[in-house]
PDB file of C-alpha atoms in Angstrom:
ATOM      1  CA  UNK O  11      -2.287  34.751   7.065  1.00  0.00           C
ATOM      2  CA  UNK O  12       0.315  33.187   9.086  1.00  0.00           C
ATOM      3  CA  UNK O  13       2.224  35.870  11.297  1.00  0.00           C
ATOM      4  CA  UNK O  14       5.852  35.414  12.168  1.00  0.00           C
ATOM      5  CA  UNK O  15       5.251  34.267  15.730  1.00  0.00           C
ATOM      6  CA  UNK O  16       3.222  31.478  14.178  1.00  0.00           C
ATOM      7  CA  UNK O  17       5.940  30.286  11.854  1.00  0.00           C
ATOM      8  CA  UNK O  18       8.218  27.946  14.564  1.00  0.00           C
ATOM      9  CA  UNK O  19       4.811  25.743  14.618  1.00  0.00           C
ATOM     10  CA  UNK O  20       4.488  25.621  10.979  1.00  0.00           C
ATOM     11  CA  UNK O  21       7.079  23.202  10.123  1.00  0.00           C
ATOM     12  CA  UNK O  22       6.739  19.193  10.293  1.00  0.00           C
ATOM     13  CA  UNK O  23       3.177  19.713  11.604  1.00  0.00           C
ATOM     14  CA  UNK O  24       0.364  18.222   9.183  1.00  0.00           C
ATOM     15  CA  UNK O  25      -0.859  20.190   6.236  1.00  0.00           C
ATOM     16  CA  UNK O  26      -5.080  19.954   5.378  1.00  0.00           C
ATOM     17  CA  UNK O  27      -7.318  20.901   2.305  1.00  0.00           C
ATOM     18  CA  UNK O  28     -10.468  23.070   2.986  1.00  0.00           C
ATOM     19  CA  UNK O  29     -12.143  19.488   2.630  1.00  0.00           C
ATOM     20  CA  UNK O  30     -10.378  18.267   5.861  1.00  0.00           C
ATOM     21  CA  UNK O  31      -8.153  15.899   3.911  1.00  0.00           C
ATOM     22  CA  UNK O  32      -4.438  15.592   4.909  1.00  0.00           C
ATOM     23  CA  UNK O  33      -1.738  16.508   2.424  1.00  0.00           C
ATOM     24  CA  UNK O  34       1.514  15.665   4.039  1.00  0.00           C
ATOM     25  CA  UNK O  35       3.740  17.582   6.623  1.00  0.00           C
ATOM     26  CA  UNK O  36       5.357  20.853   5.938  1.00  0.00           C
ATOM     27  CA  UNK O  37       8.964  20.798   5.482  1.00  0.00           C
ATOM     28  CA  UNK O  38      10.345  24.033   5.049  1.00  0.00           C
ATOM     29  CA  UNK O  39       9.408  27.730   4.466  1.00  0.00           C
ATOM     30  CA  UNK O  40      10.756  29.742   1.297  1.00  0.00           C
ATOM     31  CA  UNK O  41      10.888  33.676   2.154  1.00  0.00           C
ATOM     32  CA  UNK O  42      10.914  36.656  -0.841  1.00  0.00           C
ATOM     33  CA  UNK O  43      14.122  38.270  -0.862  1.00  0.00           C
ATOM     34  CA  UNK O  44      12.893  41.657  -1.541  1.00  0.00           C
ATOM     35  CA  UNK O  45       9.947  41.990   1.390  1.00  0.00           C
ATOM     36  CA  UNK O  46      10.947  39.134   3.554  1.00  0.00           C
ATOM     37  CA  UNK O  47       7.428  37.900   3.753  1.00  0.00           C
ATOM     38  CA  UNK O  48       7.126  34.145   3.439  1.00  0.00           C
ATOM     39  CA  UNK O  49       6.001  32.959   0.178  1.00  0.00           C
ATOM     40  CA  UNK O  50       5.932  29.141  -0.019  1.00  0.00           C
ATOM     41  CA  UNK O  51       5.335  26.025   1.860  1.00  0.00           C
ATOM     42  CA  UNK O  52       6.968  22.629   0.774  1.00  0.00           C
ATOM     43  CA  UNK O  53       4.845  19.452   1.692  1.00  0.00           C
ATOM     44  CA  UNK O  54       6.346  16.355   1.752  1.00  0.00           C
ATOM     45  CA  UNK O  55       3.729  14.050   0.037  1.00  0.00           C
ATOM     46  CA  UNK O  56       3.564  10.443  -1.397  1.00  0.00           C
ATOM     47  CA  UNK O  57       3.835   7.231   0.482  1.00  0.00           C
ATOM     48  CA  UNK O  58       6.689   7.963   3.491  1.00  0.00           C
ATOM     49  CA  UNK O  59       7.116  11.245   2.391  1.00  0.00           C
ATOM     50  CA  UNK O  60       9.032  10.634  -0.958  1.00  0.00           C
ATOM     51  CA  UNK O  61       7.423  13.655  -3.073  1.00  0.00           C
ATOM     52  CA  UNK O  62       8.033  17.578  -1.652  1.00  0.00           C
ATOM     53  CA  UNK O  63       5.295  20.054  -3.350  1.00  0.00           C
ATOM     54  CA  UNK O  64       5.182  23.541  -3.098  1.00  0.00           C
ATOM     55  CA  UNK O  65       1.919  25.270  -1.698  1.00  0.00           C
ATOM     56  CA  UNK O  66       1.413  29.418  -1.620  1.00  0.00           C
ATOM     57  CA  UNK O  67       1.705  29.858   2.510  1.00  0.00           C
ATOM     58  CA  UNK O  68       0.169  33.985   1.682  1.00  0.00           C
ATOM     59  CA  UNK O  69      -3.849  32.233   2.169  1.00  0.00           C
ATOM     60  CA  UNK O  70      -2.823  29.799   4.751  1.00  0.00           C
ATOM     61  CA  UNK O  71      -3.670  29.756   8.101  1.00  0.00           C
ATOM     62  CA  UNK O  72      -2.848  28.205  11.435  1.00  0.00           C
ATOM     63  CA  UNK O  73      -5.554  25.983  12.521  1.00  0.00           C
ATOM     64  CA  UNK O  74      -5.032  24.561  16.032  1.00  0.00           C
ATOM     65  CA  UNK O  75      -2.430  21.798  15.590  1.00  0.00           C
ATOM     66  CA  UNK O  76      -1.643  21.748  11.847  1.00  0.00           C
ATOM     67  CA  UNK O  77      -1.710  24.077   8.921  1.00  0.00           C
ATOM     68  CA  UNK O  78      -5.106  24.591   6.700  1.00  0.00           C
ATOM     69  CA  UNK O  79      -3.940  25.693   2.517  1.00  0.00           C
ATOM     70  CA  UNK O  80      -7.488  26.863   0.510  1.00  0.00           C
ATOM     71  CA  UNK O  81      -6.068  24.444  -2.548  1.00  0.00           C
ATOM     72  CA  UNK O  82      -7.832  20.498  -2.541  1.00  0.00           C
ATOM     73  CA  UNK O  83      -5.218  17.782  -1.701  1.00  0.00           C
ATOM     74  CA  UNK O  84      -4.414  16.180  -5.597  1.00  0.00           C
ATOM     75  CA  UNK O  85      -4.106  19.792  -6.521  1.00  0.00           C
ATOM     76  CA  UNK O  86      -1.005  20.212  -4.314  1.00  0.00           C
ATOM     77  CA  UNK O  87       0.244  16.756  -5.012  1.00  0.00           C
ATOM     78  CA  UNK O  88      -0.061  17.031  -8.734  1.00  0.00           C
ATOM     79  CA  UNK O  89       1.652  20.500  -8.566  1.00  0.00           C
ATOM     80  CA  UNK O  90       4.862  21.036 -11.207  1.00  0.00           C
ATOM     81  CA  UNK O  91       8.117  19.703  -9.272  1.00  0.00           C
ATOM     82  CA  UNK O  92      10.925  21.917  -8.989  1.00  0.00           C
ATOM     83  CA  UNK O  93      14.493  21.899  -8.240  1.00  0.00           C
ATOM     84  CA  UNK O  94      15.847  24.268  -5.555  1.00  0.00           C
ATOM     85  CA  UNK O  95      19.453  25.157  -6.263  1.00  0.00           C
ATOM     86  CA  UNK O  96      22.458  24.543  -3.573  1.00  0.00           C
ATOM     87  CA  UNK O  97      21.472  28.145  -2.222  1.00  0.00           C
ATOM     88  CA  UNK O  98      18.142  27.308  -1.451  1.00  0.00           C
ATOM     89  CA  UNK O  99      16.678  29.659  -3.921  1.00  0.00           C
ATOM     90  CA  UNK O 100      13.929  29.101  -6.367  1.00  0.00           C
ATOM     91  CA  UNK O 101      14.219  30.788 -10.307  1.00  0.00           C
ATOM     92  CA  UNK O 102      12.234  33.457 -11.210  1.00  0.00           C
ATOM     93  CA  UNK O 103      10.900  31.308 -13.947  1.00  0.00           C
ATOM     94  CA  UNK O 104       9.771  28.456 -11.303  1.00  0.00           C
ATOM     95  CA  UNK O 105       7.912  30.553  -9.246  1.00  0.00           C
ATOM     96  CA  UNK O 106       6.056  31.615 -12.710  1.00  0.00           C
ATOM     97  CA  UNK O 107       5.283  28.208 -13.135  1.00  0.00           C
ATOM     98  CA  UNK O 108       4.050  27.733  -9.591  1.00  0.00           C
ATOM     99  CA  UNK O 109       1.613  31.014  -9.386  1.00  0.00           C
ATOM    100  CA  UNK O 110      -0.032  29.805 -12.826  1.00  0.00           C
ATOM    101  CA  UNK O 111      -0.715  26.728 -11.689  1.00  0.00           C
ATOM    102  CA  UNK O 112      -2.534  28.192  -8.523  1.00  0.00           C
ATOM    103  CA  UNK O 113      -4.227  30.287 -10.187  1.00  0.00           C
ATOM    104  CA  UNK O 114      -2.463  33.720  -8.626  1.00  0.00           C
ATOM    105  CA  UNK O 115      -1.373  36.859 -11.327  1.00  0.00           C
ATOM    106  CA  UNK O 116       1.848  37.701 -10.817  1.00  0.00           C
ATOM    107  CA  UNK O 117       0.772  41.395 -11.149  1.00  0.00           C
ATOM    108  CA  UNK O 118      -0.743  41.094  -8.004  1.00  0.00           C
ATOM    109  CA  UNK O 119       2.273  39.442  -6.745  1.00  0.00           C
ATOM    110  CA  UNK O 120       4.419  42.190  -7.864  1.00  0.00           C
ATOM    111  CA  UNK O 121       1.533  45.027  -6.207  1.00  0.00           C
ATOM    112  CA  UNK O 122       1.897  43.102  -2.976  1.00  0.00           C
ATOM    113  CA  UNK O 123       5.613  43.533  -2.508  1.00  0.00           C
ATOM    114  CA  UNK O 124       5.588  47.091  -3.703  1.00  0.00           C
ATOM    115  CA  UNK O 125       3.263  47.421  -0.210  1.00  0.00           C
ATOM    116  CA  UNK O 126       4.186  47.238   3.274  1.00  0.00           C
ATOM    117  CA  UNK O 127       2.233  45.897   6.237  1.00  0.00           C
ATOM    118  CA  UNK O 128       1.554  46.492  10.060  1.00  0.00           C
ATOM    119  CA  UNK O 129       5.310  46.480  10.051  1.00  0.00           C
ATOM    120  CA  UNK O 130       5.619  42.303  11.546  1.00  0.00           C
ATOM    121  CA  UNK O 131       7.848  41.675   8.186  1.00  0.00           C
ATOM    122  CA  UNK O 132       9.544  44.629   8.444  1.00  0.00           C
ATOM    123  CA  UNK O 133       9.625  44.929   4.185  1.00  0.00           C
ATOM    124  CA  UNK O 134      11.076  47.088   2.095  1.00  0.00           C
ATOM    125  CA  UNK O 135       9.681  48.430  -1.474  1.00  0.00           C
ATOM    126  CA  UNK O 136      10.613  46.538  -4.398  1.00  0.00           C
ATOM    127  CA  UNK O 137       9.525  44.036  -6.656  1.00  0.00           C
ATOM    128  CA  UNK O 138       8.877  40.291  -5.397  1.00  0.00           C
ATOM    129  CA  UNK O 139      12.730  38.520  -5.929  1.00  0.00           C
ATOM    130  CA  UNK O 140      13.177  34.732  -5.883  1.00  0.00           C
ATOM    131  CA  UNK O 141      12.194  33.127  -2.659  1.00  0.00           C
ATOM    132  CA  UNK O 142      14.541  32.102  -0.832  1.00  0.00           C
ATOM    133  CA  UNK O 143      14.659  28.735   1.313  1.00  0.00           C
ATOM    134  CA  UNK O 144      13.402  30.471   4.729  1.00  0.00           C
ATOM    135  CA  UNK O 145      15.928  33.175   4.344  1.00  0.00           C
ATOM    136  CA  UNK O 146      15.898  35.786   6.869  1.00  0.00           C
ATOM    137  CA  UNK O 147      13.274  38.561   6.786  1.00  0.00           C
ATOM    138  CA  UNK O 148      14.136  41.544   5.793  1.00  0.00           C
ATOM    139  CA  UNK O 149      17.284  40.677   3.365  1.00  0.00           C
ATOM    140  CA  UNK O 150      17.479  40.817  -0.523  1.00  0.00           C
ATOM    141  CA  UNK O 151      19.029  37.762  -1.573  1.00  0.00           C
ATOM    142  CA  UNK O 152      19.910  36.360   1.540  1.00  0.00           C
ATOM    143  CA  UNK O 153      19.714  32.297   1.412  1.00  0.00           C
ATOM    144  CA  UNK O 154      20.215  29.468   3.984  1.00  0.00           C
ATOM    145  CA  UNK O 155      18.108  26.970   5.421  1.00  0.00           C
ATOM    146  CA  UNK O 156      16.033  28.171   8.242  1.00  0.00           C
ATOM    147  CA  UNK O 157      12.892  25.924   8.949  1.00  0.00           C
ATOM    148  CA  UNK O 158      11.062  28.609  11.356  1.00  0.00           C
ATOM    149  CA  UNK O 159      12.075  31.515  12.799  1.00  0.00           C
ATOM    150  CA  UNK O 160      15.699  31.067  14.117  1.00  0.00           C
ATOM    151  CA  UNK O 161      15.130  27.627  13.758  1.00  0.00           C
ATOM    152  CA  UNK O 162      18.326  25.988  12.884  1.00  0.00           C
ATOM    153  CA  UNK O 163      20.145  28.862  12.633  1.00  0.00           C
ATOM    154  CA  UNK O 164      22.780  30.882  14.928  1.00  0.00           C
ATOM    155  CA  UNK O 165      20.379  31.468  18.996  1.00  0.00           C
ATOM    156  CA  UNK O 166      21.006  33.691  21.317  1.00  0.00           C
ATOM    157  CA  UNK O 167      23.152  31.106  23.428  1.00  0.00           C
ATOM    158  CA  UNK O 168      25.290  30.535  20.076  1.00  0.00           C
ATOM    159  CA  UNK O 169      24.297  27.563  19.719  1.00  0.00           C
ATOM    160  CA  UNK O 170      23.453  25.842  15.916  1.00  0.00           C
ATOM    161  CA  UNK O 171      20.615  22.870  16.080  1.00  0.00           C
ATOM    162  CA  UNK O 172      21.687  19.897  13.657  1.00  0.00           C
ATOM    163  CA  UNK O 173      18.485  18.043  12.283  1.00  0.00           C
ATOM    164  CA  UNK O 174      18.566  14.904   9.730  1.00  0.00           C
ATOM    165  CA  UNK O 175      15.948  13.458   8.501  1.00  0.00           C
ATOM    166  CA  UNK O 176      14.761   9.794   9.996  1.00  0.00           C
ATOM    167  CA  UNK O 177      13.012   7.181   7.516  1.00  0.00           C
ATOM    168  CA  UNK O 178      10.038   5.632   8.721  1.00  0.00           C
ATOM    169  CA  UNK O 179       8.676   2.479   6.862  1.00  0.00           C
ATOM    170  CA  UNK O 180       4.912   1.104   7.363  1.00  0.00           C
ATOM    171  CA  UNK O 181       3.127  -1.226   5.611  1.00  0.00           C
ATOM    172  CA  UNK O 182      -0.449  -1.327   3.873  1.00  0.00           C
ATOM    173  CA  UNK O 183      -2.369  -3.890   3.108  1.00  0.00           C
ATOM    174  CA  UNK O 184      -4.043  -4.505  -0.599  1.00  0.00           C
ATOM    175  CA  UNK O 185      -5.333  -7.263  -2.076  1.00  0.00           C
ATOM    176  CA  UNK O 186      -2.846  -9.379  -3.849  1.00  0.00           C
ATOM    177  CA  UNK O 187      -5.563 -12.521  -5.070  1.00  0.00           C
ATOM    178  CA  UNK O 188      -8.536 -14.276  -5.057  1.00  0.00           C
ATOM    179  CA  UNK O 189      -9.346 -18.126  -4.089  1.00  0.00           C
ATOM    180  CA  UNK O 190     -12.521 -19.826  -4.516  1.00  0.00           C
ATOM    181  CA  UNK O 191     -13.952 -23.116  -3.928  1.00  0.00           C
ATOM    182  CA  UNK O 192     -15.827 -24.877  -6.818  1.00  0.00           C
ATOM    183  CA  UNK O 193     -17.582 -27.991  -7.013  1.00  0.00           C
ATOM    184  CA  UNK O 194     -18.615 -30.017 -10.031  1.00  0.00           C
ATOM    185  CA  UNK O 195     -19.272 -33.317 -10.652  1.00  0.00           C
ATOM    186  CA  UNK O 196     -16.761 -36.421 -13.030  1.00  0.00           C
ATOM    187  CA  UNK O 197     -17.828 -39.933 -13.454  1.00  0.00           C
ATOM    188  CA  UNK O 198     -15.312 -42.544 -12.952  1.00  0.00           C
ATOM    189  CA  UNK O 199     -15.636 -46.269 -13.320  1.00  0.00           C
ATOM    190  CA  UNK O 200     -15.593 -48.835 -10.327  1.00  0.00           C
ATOM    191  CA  UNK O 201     -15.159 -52.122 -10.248  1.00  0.00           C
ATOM    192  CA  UNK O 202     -16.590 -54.938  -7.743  1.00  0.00           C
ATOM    193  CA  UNK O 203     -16.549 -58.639  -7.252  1.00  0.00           C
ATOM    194  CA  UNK O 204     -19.977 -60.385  -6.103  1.00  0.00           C
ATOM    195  CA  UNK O 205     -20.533 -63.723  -6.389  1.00  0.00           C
ATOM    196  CA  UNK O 206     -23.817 -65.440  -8.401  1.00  0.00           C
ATOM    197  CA  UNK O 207     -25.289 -68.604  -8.572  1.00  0.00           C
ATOM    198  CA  UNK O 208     -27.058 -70.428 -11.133  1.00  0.00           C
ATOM    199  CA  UNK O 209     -28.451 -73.624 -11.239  1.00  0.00           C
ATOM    200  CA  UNK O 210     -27.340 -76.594 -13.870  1.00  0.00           C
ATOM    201  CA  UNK O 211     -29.182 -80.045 -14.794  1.00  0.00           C
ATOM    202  CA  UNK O 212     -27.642 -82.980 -13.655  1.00  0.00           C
ATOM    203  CA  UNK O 213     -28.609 -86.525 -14.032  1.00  0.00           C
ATOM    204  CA  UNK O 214     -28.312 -88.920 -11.379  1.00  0.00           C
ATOM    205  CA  UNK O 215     -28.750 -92.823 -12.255  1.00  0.00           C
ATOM    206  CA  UNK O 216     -29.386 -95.776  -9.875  1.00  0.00           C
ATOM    207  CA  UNK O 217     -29.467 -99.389 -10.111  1.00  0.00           C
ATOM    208  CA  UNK O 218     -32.840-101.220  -8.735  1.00  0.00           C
ATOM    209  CA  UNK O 219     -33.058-102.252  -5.629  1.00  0.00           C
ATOM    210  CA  UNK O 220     -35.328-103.595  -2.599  1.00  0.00           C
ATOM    211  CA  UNK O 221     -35.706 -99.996  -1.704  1.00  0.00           C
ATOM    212  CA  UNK O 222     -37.153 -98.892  -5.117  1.00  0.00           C
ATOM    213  CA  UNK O 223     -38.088-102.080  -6.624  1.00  0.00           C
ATOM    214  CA  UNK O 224     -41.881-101.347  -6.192  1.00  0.00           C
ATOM    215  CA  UNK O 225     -41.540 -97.282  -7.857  1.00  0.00           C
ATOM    216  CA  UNK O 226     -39.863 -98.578 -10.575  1.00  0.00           C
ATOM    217  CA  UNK O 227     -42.633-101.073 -11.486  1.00  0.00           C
ATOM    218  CA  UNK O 228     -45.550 -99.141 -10.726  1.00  0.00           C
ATOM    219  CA  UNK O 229     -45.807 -97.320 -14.264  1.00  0.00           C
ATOM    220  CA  UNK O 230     -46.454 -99.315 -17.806  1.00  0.00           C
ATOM    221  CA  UNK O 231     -43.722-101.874 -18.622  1.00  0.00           C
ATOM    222  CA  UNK O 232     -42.944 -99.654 -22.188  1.00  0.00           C
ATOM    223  CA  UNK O 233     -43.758 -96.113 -22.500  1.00  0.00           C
ATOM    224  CA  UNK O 234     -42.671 -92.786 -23.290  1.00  0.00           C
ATOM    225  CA  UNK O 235     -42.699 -89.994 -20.658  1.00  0.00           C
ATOM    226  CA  UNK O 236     -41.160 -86.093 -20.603  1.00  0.00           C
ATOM    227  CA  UNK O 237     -40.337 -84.659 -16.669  1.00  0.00           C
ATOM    228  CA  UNK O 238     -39.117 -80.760 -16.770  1.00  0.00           C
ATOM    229  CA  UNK O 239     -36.686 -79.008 -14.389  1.00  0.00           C
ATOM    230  CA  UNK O 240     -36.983 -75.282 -13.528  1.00  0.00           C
ATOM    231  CA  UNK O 241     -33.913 -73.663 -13.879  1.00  0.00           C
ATOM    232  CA  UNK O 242     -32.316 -70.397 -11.714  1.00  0.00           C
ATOM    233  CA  UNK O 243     -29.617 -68.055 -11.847  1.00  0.00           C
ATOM    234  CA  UNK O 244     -28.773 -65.033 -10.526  1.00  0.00           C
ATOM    235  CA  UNK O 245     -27.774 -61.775 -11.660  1.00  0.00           C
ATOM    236  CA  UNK O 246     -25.538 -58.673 -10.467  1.00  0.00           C
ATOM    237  CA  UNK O 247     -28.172 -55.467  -9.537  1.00  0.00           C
ATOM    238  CA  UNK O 248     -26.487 -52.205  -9.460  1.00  0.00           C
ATOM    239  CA  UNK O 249     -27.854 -49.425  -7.517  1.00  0.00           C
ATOM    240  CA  UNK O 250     -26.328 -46.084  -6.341  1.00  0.00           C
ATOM    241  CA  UNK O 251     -26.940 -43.807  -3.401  1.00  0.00           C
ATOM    242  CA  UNK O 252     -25.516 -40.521  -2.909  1.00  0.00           C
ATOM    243  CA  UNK O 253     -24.291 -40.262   0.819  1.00  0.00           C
ATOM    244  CA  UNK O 254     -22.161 -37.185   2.426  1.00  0.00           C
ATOM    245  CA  UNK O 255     -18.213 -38.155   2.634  1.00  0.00           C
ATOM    246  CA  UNK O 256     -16.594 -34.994   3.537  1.00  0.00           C
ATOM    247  CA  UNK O 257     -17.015 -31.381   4.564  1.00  0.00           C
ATOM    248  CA  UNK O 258     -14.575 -28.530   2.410  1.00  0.00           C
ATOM    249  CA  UNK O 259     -13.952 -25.379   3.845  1.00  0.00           C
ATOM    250  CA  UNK O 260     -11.297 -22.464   2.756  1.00  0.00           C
ATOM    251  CA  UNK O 261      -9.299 -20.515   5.085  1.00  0.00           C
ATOM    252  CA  UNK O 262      -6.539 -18.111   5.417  1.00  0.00           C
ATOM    253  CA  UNK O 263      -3.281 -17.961   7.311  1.00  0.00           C
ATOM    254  CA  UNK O 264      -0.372 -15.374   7.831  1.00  0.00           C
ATOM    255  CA  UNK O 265       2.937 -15.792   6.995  1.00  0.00           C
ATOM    256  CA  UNK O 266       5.089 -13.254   7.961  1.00  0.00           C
ATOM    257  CA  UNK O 267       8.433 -12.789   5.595  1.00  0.00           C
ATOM    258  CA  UNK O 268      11.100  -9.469   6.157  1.00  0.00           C
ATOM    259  CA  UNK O 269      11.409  -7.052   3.611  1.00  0.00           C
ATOM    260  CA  UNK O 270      14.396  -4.923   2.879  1.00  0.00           C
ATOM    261  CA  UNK O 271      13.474  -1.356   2.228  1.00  0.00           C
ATOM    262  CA  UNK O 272      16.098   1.294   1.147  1.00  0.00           C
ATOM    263  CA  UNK O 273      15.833   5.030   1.075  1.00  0.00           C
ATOM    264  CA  UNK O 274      17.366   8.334   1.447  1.00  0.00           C
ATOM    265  CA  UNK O 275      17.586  10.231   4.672  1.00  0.00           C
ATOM    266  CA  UNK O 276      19.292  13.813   4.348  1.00  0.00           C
ATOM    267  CA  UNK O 277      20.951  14.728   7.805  1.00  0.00           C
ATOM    268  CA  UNK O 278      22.967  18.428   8.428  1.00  0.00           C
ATOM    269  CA  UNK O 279      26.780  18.286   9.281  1.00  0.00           C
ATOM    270  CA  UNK O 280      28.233  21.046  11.670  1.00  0.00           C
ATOM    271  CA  UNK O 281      32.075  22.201  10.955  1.00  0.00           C
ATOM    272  CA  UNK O 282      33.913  24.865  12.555  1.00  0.00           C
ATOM    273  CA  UNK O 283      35.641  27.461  10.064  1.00  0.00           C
ATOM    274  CA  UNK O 284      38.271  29.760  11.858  1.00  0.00           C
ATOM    275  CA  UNK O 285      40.595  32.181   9.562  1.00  0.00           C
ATOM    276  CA  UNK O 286      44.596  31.616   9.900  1.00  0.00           C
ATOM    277  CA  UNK O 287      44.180  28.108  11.238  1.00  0.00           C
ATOM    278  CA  UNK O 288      46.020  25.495   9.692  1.00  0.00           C
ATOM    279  CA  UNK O 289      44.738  21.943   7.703  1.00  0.00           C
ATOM    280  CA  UNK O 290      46.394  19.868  10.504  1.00  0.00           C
ATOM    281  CA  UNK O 291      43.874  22.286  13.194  1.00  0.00           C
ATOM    282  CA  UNK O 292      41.115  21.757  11.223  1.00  0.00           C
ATOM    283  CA  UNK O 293      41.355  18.186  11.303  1.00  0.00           C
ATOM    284  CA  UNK O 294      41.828  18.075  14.818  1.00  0.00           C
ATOM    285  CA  UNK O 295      38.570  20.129  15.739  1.00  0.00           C
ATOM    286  CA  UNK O 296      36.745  17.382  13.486  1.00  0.00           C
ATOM    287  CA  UNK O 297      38.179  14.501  15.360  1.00  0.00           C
TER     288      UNK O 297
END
């Protein structure tokens, strides 16, 4: 159990399962009006803090720097939301609906308050009221915000502490595609020019002469004769060869683009309330 002295280091420290796995950050502490013992937790869960889920703080302890709960993490985050009114108070029928879901009787609920401890709560008998949103200890029905012990509330130097709330926006990284390289194979026609030769008969005639006088009576005087030519001619070959032309590789670059991202922030607002004082007073002490 966490004692009283132990509560101003309970809030906006970290919040663990049994298994070791973070929650979220505890936000505030809901008190029972009728013992003044502290009842609840609220965890702010979610990505930046966006969801607030209630956790019994009765089995929780202090352990070192943040705050151990004996429920597993998507229990807590999956637990029924609910709606505190203006006056920080939960309903008597929401804090039904939060001990089923953990698991706790409310008998026993009701047994504990009718008890009183070592005397560090200081409570009175009675049965368990609604729990108010760290209302002081000790008080039936009391409400107001009061995040630890005298935290944010009236000190002994009469001074009130002001907190707000600050939003603070990270990024993750998923996957968002997939890009491959594939290679496969198309047949396209190409077209080249080579020149060819062939060879063609021609006949060449020339008159007698001195030169050729004796050839051209060394055969018969009349007879009939055949000569034959060999002819050539050439033809395109085509051949192919597969040679490397390029090398194809796939890489990745970052671009970097800014994102707009809007929330809600809640921050406290001090005013200064004096009986008998007049509206033109009043809006001098909030200039």
């Amino acid at each position: 159990m966490i004692t009283r002295e132990e509560l101003a280091d309970v809030l906006d420290h970290p919040v663990y399962d049994g298994d070791g796995n973070k929650i979220g950050d505890a936000k505030h502490i809901f008190f029972d009006d009728m013992t003044g013992r502290p009842e609840w937790v609220s965890v702010k869960t979610g990505m930046f803090g966006s969801h607030e889920s209630f956790v019994p703080i009765r089995d929780a302890s202090l352990v070192e720097d943040h705050i151990e709960v004996p429920y597993r993490k998507d229990q807590v985050k999956d637990a029924p939301h609910v709606d505190v009114d203006a006056g920080g108070h939960l309903s008597e029928s929401e804090e039904h609906r939060l001990y089923d879901y953990y698991g706790i009787n409310w008998d026993s609920v009701l047994s504990e308050a009718e008890r009183t401890d070592d005397g560090r709560w200081a409570a009175g008998p009675g049965t368990a009221g609604t729990a108010g949103m760290a209302g002081a200890a000790g008080t039936a029905g009391t409400t107001g915000r009061q995040d630890a012990a005298d935290r944010g509330g009236m000190r002994g130097d009469d001074a009130m502490t002001r907190s707000e709330e600050r939003m603070h926006v990270g990024v993750e990284r998923h996957e968002a595609g997939r890009a491959r390289l594939r290679k496969y194979v198309v047949t396209e026609e190409v077209q080249q020019t080579v020149p060819v030769r062939h060879e063609e008969v021609r006949v060449e005639r020339e008159p007698i002469t001195d030169a050729n006088r004796d050839q051209a009576l060394s055969g018969p005087e009349i007879s009939e004769a055949e000569h034959e030519v060999t002819l050539h001619e050439e033809r395109p070959v085509v051949e192919t060869e597969t040679v490397p032309v390029e090398r194809v590789r796939m890489t990745t670059e970052e671009h970097i683009e800014d994102e707009t991202v809007r929330g809600q922030v809640r921050k406290e607002r001090i005013e200064a309330e004096t009986e008998g004082m007049t509206e033109e007073d009043i809006r001098r002490n909030r200039e």
